[in-house]
Structures are given as structure tokens and as C-alpha cells.
PDB file of C-alpha atoms in Angstrom:
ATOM      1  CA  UNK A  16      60.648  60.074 -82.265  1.00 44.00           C
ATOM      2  CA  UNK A  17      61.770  56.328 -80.802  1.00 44.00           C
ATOM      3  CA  UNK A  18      62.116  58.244 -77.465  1.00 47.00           C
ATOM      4  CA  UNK A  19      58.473  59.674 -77.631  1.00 45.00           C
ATOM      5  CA  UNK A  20      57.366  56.542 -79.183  1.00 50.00           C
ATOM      6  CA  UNK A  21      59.061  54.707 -76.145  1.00 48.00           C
ATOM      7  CA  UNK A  22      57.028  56.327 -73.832  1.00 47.00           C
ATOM      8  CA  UNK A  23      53.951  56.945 -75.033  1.00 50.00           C
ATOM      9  CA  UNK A  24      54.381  52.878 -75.153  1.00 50.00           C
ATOM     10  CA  UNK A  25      55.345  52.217 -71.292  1.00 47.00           C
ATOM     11  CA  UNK A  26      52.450  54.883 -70.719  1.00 49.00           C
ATOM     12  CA  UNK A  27      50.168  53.153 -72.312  1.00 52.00           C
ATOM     13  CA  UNK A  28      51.267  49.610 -70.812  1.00 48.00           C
ATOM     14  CA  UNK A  29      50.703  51.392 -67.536  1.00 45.00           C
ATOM     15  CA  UNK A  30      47.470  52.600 -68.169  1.00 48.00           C
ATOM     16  CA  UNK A  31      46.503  48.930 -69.062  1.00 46.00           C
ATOM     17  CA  UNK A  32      48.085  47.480 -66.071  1.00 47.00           C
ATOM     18  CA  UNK A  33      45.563  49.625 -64.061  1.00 47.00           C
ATOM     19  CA  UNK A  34      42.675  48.932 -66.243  1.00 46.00           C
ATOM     20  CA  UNK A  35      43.468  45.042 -66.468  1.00 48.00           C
ATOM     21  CA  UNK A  36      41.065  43.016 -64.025  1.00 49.00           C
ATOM     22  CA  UNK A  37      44.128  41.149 -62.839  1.00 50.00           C
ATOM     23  CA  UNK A  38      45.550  44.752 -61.401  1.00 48.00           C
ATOM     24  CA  UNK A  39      47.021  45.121 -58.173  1.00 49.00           C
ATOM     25  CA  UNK A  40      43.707  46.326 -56.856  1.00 48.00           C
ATOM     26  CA  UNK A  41      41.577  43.344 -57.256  1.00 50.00           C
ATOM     27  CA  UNK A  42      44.790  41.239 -55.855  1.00 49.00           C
ATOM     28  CA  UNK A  43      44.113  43.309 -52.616  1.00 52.00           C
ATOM     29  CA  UNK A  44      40.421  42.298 -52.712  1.00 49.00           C
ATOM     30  CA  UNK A  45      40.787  38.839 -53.473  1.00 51.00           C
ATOM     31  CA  UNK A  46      42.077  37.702 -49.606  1.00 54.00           C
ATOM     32  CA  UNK A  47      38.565  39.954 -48.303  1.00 51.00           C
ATOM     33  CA  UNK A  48      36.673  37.914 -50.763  1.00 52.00           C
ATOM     34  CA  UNK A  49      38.042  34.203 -49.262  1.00 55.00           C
ATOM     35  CA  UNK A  50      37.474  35.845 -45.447  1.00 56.00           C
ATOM     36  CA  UNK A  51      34.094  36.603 -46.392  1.00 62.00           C
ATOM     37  CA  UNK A  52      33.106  33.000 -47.858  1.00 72.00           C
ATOM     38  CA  UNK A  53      34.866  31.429 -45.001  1.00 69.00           C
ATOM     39  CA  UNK A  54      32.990  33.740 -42.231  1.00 67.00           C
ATOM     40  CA  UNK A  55      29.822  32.396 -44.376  1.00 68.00           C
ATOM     41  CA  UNK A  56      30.795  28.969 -44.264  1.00 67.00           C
ATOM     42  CA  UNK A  57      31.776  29.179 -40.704  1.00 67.00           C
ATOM     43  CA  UNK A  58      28.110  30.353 -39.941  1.00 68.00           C
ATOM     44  CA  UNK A  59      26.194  27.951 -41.867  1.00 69.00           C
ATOM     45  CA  UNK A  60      27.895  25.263 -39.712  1.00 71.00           C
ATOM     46  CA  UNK A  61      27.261  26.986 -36.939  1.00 72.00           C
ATOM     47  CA  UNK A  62      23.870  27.369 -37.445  1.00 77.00           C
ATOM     48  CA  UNK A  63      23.984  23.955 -38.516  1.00 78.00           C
ATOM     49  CA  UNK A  64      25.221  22.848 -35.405  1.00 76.00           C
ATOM     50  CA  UNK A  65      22.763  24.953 -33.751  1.00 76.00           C
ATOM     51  CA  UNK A  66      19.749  23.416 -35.079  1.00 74.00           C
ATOM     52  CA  UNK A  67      21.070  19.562 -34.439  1.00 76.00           C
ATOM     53  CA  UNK A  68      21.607  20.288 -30.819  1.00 75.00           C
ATOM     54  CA  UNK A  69      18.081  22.268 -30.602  1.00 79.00           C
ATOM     55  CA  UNK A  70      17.066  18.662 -32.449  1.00 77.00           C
ATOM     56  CA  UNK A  71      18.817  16.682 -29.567  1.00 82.00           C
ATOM     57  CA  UNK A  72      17.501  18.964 -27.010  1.00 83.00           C
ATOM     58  CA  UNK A  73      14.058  18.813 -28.150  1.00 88.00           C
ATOM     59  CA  UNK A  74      14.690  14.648 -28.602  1.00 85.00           C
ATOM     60  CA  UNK A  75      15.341  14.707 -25.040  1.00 85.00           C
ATOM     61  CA  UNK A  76      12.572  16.264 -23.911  1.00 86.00           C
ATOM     62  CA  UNK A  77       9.970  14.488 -25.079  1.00 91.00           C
ATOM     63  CA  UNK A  78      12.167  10.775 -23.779  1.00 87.00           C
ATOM     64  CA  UNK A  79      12.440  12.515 -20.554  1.00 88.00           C
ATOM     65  CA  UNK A  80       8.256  13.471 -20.427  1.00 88.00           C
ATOM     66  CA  UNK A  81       7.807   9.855 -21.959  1.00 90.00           C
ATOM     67  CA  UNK A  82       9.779   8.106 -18.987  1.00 80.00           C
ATOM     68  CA  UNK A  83       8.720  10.479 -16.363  1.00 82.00           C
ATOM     69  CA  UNK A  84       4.633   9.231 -17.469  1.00 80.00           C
ATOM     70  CA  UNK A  85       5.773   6.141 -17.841  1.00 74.00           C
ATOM     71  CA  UNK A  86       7.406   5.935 -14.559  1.00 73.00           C
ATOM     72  CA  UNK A  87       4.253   7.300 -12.563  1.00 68.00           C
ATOM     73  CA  UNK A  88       2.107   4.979 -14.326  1.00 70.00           C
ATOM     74  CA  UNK A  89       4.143   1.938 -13.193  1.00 64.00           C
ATOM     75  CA  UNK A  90       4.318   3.286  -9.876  1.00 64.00           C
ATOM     76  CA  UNK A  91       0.856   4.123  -9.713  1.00 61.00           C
ATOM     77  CA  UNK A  92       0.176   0.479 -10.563  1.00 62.00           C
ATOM     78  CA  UNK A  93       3.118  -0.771  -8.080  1.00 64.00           C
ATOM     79  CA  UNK A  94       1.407   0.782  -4.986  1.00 73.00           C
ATOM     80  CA  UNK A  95      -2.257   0.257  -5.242  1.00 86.00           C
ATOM     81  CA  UNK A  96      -4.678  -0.286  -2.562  1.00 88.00           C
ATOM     82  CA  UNK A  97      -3.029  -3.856  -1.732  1.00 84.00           C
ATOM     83  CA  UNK A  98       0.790  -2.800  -2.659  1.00 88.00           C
ATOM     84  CA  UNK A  99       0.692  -0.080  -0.014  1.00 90.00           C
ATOM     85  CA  UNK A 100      -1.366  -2.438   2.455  1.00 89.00           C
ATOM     86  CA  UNK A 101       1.740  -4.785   2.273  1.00 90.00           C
ATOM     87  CA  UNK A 102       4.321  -2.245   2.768  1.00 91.00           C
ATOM     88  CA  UNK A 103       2.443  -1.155   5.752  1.00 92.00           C
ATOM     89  CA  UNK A 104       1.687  -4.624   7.531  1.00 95.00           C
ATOM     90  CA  UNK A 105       3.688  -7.236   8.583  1.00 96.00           C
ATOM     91  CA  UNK A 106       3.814 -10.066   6.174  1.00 97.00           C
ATOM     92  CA  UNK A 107       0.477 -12.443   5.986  1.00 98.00           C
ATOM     93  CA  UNK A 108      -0.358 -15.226   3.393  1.00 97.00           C
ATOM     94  CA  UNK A 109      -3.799 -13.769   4.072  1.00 97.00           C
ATOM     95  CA  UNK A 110      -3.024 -10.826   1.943  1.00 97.00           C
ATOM     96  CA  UNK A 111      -3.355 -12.175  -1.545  1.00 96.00           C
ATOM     97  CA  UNK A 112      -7.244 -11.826  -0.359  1.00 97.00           C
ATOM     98  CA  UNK A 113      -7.497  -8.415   1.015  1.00 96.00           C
ATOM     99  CA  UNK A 114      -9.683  -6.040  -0.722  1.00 96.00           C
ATOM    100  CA  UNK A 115     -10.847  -2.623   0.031  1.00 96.00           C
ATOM    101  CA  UNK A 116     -14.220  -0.705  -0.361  1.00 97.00           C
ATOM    102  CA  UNK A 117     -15.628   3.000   1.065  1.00 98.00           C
ATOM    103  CA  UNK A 118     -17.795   2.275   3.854  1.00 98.00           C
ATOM    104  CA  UNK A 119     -19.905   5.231   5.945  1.00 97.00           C
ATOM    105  CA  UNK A 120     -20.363   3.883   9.563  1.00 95.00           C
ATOM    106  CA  UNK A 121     -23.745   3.952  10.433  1.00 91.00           C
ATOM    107  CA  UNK A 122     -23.552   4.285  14.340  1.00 88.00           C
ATOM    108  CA  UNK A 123     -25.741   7.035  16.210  1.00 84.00           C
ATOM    109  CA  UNK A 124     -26.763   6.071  19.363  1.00 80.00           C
ATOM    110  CA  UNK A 125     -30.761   5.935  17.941  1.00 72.00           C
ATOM    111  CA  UNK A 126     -29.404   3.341  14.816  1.00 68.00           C
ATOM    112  CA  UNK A 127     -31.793   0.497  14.619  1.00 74.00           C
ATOM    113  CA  UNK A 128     -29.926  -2.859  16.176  1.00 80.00           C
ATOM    114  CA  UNK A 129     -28.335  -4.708  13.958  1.00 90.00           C
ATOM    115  CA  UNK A 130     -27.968  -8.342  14.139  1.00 94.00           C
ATOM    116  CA  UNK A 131     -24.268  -8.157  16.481  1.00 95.00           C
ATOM    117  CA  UNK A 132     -25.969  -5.408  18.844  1.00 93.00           C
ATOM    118  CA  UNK A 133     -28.119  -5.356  21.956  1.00 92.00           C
ATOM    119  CA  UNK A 134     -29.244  -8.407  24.024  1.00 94.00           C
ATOM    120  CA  UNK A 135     -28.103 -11.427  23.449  1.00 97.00           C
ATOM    121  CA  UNK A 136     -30.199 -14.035  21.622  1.00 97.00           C
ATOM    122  CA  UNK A 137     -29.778 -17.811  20.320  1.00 97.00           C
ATOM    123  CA  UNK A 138     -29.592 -15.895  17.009  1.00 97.00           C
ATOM    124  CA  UNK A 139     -26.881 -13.108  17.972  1.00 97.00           C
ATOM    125  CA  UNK A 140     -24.582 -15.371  19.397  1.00 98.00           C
ATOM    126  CA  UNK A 141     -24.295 -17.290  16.473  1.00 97.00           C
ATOM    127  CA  UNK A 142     -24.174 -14.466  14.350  1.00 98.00           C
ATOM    128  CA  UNK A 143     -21.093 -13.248  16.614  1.00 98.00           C
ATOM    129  CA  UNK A 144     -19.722 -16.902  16.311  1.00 96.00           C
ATOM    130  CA  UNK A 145     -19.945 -16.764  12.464  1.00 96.00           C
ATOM    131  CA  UNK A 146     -16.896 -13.616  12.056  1.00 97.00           C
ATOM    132  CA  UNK A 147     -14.314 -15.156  13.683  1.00 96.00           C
ATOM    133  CA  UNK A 148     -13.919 -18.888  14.467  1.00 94.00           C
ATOM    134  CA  UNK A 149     -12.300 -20.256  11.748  1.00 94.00           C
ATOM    135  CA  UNK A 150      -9.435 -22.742  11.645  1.00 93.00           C
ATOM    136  CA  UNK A 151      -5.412 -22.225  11.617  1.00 96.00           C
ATOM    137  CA  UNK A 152      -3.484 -22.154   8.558  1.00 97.00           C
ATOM    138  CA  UNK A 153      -0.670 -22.833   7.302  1.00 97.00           C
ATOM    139  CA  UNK A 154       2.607 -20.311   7.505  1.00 98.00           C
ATOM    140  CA  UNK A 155       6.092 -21.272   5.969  1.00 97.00           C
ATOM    141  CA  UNK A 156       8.971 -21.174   7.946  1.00 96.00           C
ATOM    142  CA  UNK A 157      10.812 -19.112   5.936  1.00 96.00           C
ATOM    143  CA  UNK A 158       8.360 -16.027   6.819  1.00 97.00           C
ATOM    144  CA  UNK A 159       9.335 -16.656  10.848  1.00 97.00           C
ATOM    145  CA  UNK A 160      11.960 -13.409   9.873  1.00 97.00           C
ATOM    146  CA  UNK A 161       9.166 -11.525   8.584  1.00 97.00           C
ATOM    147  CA  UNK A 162       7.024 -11.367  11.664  1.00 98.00           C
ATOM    148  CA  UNK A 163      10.050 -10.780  14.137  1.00 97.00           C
ATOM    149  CA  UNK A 164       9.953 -14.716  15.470  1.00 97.00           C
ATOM    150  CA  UNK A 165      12.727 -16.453  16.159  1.00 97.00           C
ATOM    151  CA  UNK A 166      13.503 -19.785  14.845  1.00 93.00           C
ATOM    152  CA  UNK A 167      14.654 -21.197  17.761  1.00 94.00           C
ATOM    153  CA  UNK A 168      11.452 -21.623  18.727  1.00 95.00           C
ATOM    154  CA  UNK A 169       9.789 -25.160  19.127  1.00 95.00           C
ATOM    155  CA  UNK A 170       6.616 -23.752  17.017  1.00 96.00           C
ATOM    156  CA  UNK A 171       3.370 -25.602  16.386  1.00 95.00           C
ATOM    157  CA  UNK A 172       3.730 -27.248  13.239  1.00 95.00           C
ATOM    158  CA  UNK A 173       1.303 -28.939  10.513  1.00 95.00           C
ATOM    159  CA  UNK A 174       3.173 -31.915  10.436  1.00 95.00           C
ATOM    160  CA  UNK A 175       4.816 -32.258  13.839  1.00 94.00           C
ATOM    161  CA  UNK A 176       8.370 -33.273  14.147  1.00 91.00           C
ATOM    162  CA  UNK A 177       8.877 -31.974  10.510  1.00 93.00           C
ATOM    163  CA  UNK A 178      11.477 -28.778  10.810  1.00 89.00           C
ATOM    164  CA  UNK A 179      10.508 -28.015   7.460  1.00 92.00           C
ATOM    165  CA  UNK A 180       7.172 -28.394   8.366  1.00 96.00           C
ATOM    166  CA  UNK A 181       5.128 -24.523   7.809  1.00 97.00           C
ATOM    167  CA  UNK A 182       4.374 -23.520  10.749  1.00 96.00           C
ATOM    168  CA  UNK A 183       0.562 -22.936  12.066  1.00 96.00           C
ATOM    169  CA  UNK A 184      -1.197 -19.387  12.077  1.00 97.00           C
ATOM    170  CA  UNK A 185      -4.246 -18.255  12.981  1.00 97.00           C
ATOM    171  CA  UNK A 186      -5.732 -14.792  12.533  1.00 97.00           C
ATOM    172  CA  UNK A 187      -5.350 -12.078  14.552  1.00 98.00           C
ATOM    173  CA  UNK A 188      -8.201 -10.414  13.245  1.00 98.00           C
ATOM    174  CA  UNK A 189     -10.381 -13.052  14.450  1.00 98.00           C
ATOM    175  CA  UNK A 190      -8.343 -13.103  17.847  1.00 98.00           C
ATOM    176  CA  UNK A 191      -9.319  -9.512  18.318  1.00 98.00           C
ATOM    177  CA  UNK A 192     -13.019  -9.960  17.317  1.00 98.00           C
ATOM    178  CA  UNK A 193     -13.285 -13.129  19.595  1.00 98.00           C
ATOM    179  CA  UNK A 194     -11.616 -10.434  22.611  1.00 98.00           C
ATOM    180  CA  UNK A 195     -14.575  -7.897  21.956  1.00 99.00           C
ATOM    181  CA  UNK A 196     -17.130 -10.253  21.557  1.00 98.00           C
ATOM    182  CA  UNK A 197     -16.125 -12.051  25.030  1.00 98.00           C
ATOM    183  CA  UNK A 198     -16.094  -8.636  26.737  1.00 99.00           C
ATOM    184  CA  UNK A 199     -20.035  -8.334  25.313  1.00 98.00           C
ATOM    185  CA  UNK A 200     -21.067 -11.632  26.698  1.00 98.00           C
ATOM    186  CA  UNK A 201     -19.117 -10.699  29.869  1.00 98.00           C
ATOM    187  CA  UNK A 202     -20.979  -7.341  29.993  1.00 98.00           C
ATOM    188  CA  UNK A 203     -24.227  -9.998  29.415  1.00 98.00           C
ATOM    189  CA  UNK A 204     -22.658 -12.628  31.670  1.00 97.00           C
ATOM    190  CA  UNK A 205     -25.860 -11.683  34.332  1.00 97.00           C
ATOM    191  CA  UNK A 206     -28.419 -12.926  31.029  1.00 97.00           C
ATOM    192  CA  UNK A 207     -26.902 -15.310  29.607  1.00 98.00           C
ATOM    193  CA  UNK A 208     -25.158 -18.791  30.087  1.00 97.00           C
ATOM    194  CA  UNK A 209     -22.076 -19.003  28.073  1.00 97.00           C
ATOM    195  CA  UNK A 210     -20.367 -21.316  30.915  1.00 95.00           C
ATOM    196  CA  UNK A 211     -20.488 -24.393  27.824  1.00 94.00           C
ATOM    197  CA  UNK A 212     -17.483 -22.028  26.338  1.00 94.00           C
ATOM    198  CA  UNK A 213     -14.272 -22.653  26.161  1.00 94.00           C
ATOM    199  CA  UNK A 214     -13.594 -19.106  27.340  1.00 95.00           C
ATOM    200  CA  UNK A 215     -15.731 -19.320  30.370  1.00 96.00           C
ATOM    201  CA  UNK A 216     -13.788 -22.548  31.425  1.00 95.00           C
ATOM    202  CA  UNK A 217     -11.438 -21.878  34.295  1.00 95.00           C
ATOM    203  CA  UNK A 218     -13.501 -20.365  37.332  1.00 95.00           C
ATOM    204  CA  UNK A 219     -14.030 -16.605  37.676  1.00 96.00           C
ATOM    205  CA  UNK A 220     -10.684 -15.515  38.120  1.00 97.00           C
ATOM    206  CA  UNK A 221      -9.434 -17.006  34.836  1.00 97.00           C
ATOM    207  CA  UNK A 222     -12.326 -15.737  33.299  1.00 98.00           C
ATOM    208  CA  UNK A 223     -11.784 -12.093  34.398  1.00 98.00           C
ATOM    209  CA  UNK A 224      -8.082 -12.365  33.579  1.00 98.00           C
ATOM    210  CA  UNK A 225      -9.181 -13.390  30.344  1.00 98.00           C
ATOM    211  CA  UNK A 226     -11.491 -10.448  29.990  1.00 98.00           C
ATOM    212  CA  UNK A 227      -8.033  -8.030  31.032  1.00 98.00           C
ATOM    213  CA  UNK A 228      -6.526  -9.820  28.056  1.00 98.00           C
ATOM    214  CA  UNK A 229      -8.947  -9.364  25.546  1.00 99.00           C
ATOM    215  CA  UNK A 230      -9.416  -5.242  26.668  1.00 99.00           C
ATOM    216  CA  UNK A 231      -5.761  -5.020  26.338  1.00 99.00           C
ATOM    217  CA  UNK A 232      -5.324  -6.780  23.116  1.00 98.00           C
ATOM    218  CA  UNK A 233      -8.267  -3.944  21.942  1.00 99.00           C
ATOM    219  CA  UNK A 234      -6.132  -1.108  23.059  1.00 99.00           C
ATOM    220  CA  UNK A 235      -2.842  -2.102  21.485  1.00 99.00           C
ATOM    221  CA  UNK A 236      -4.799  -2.482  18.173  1.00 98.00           C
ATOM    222  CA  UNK A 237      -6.610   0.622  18.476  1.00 98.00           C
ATOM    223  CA  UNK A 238      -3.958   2.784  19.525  1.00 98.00           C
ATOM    224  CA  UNK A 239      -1.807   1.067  16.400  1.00 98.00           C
ATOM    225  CA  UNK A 240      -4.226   1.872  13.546  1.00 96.00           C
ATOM    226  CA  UNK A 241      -4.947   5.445  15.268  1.00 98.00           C
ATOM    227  CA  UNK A 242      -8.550   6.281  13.277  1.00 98.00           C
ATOM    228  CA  UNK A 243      -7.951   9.933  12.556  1.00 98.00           C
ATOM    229  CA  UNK A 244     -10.892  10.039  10.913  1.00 98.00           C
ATOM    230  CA  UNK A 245     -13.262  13.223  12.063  1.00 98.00           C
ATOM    231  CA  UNK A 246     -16.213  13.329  13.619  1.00 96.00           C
ATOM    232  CA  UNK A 247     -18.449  16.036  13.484  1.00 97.00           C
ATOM    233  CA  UNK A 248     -20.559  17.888  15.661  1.00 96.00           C
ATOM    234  CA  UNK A 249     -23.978  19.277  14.671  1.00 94.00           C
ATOM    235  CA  UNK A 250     -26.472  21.435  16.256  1.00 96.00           C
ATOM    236  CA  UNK A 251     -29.498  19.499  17.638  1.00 94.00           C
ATOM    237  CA  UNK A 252     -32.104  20.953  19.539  1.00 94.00           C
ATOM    238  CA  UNK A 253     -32.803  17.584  21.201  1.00 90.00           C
ATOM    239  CA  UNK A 254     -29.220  16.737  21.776  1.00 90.00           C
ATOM    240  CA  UNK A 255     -27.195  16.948  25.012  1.00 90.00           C
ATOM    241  CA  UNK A 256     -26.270  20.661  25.307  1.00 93.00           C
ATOM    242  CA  UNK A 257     -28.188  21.121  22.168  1.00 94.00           C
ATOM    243  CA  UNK A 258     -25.456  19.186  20.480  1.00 95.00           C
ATOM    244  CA  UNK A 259     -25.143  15.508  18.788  1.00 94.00           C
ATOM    245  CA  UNK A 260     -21.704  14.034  17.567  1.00 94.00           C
ATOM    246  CA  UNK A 261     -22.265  12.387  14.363  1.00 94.00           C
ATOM    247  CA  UNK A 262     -20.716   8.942  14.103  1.00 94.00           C
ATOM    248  CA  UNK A 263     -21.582   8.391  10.460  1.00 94.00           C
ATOM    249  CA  UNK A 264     -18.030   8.465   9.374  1.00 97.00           C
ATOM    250  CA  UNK A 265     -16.392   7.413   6.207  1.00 98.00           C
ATOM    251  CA  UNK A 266     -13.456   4.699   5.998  1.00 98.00           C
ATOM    252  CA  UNK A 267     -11.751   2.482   3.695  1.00 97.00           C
ATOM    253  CA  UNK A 268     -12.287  -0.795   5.252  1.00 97.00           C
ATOM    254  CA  UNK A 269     -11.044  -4.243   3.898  1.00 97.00           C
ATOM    255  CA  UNK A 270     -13.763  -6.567   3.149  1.00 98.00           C
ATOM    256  CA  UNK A 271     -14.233  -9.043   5.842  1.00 98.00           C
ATOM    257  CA  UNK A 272     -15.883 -11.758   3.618  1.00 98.00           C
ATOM    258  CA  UNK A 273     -12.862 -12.456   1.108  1.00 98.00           C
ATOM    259  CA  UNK A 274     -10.750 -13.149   3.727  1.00 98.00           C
ATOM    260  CA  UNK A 275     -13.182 -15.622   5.639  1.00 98.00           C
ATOM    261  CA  UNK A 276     -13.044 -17.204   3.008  1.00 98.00           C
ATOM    262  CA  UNK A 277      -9.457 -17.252   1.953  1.00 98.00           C
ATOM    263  CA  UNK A 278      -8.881 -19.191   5.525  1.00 97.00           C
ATOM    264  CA  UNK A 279     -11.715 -21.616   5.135  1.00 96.00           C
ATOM    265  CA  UNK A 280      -9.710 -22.748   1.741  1.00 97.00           C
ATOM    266  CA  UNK A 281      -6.698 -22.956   3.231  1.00 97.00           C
ATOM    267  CA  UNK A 282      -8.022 -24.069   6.788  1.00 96.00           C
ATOM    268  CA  UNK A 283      -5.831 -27.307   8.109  1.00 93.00           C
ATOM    269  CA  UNK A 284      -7.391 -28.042  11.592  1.00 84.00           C
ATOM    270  CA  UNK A 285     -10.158 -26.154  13.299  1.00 78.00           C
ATOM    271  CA  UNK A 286      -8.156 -26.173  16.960  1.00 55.00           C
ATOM    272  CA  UNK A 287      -5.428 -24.612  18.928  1.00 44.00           C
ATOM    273  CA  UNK A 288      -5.553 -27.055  21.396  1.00 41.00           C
ATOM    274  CA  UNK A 289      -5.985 -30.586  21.979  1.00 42.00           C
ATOM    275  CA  UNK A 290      -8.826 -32.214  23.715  1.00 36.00           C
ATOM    276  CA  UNK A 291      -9.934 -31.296  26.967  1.00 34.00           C
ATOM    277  CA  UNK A 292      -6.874 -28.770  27.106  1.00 36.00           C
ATOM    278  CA  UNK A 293      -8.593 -25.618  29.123  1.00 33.00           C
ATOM    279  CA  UNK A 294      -8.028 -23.230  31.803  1.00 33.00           C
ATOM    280  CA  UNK A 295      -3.856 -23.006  31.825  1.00 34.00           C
ATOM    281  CA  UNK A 296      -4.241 -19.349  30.736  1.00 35.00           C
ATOM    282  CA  UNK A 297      -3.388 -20.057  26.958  1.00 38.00           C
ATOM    283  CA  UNK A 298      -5.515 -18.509  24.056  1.00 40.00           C
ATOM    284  CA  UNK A 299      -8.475 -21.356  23.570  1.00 41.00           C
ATOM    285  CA  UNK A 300     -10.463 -18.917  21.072  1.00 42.00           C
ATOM    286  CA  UNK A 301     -10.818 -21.827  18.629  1.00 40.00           C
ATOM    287  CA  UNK A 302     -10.159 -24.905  20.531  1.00 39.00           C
ATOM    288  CA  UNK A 303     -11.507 -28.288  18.689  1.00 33.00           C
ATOM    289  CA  UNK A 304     -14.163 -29.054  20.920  1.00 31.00           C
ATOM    290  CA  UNK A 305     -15.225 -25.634  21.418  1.00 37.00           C
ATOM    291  CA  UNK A 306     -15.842 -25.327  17.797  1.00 32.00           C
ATOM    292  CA  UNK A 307     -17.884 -28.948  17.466  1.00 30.00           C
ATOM    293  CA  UNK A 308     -19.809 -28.022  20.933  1.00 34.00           C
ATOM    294  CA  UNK A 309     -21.519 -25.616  18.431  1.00 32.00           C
ATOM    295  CA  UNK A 310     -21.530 -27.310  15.388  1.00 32.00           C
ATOM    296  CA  UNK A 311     -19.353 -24.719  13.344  1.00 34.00           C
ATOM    297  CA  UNK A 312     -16.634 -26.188  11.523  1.00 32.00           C
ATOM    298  CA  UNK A 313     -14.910 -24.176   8.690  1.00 31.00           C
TER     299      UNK A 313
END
């Protein structure tokens, strides 16, 4: 009876051990349990850490679009009309008045004359006058570098004697429209008496050589700009060949007005040379007395 009793007792302790929720089996799931939270927790950071660099990524995307639209509207600002003008030309206190404007050319050969073309006149000559002689200006010294001059040079100054002194400058603009407008007159020279200018002073020979000047200065210009604007070509009965070139073209042309008057405001002296000082085979384009002899003063 004990015996029996005995092991109908471990029996029965067995039994429980394998019915009890502490048995050996859930002890072998417990470690698949803790793998499977940490695998979970492991992927929430992940995914976590996913979504904060996607955050970061996205962040710096919309900084780089923001300085990238920021950086062409500065720039677009930086090089305007005038910014790239400067870049492109050598350096001129005259710039600060340049401005620009579209401009079609009206030039056929049957255009109406305007008040620079044909034959001259009292009233075109002084209209021809009225572009270009103006006085010199001041330039400082410190811009000699900037338009390739050496400062060894004994330059003209506005207060002679004075190294510090800025130097004086006149426009080569107005140079070059003086040099066309004295190869008109000399085209007209047959018409018309221009021997009270300063230009015609000298005899023939200085005049001509003058006249070589002037079409040379043209060409270097020209050939520097290079217009590559087109011309066109349309069909006219009437025309040469049944052809006419059409020199209507379109430019963007500075404004000739502003900086007239930028150098009448900043005009020091209305000469290049002094008194009586002709015919040595200098520039005279604005001499003093050539300016009073026709009572233009800037």
C-alpha cells in the first residue's frame, strides 16, 4: 500500500510538473519570446532612424532649392545690363552713367535725312558739333593700372605738378565721333569751308594724315565691337537684282544723352591744348579755342 501510494504520488507530481505553466516547455519558449521583442525593438529604431534621415534628406532639399534660387537671383542682379558692361570694358568713371535701351536702326538707302545726314548746312554742322565736343575730366591715378598705362608717365594732370593730382581724360567715344564726322566734312571739303577748324589747321598734308587717323581709329573700333547682328535680304521687284538688304536692324545701344551729360557735370576744362597749339600732329579734337571759335562750351 505505502509503495503504491508512493507512486501514484511521484506520478502525480509528474503529471503536475508538465501541466504547471512554469514547465520545462515554456522555459524553452521564453528565450524565442525576448528574440522576438528585441527583433521588434530593433525595427522600430530602425524605422525610426529611417524616417529622421528621410526628415534630414528632405530638410536638405528644400535649403539646397532655397540657396540655389537664391543664388541665381543675386547673380541675376550682380550682372545686369551695366554689371556685364563693366566686366566687358576697360574701366571708365563714365560708367556709373551708362544706360541701355532696344533701338531698330532706321537706315535704307530711301530713309528721309535726318538732321546728321546729307549736305552740309550752318544747321548740320552744329548739330554734328553738339555729340561730341565736350570737355576732359577728371581720372584718378590709381585707375592708370586699369587701362594698361604706365605710371611712369609724365601725364596731363588737373592740377599740374601735383603727383597725386587725377589725371585728365577725355572720351573716346567722342574721339571716334569727331574721326567720322571729319571724314564727312572731308568728303564735303569741295562745299564747304571748315578751314576756321582746328582740324583743318596744318596744310593739306596734315589734314589728310589726319583723315588716315580718324579712318583707322574707325576700323579698330569696328572690328573690336564686331556687330553680328543680321541683316536680311528681301525680295523687291524694284531692287538691284530684284533684291534689297534691309538695314532696319535691332541693337541694344547705350543712351548717348546720359553720358553727355555725366561729362558736362564733371567737365574741368574744355581743351586739350593750350592756346594757339596746332598742327604738330597731336589730337586737337577739343582744343580751347576751337571750342570758343564756335561758341560751345560744356
Amino acid at each position: 500500500m505505502y509503495s503504491l501510494n508512493g507512486s501514484h504520488t511521484r506520478r502525480d507530481k509528474v503529471e503536475a510538473r508538465s501541466l504547471s505553466p512554469n514547465s520545462s516547455l515554456d522555459e524553452q519558449a521564453v528565450p524565442f519570446l525576448a528574440h522576438d521583442t528585441e527583433l521588434e525593438k530593433g525595427l522600430v529604431e530602425e524605422n525610426c532612424l529611417a524616417k529622421k534621415y528621410l526628415y534630414v534628406n528632405i530638410s536638405l532639399l528644400i535649403l539646397s532649392v532655397i540657396f540655389f534660387l537664391g543664388s541665381v537671383i543675386v547673380q541675376s542682379r550682380r550682372f545686369g545690363d551695366k554689371e556685364c558692361a563693366t566686366h566687358l570694358s576697360a574701366y571708365s568713371p563714365v560708367m556709373e552713367a551708362v544706360e541701355y535701351e532696344w533701338v531698330t536702326f532706321e537706315n535704307e538707302f530711301s530713309t528721309a535725312p535726318t538732321k546728321y545726314r546729307g549736305k552740309p548746312t550752318a544747321d548740320l554742322e552744329q548739330a554734328w558739333t553738339e555729340l561730341w565736343k565736350y570737355g576732359a575730366f577728371p581720372v584718378g591715378v590709381q585707375h592708370l593700372g586699369d587701362l594698361n598705362q604706365s605710371s611712369e608717365v609724365d601725364w596731363r594732370r588737373v592740377t599740374p605738378g601735383d603727383p597725386r593730382s587725377p589725371t585728365v581724360g577725355l572720351l573716346e567715344g567722342f574721339h571716334q565721333i569727331h574721326c567720322l564726322n571729319l571724314i564727312r566734312q572731308y568728303t564735303y571739303r569741295e562745299e564747304w569751308d571748315y578751314s576756321s577748324e582746328a582740324s583743318w589747321h596744318g596744310g593739306p598734308e596734315m589734314v589728310r594724315w589726319h583723315v588716315d587717323h580718324c579712318i583707322e581709329t574707325l576700323r579698330m573700333n569696328l572690328m573690336c565691337t564686331a556687330d553680328v547682328t543680321p541683316y536680311l535680304i528681301w525680295n523687291d521687284p524694284a531692287g538691284f537684282n530684284g533684291e534689297s538688304p534691309s538695314f532696319n536692324t535691332l541693337h541694344k545701344c547705350r543712351k548717348w544723352e546720359p553720358i553727355v551729360e555725366w561729362v558736362k557735370q564733371n567737365v574741368i576744362f574744355n581743351g586739350t591744348a593750350k592756346e594757339g597749339e596746332h598742327g604738330n600732329g597731336e589730337e586737337h579734337h577739343i582744343g580751347q579755342h576751337d571750342v570758343h571759335e564756335h561758341g560751345h562750351t560744356a
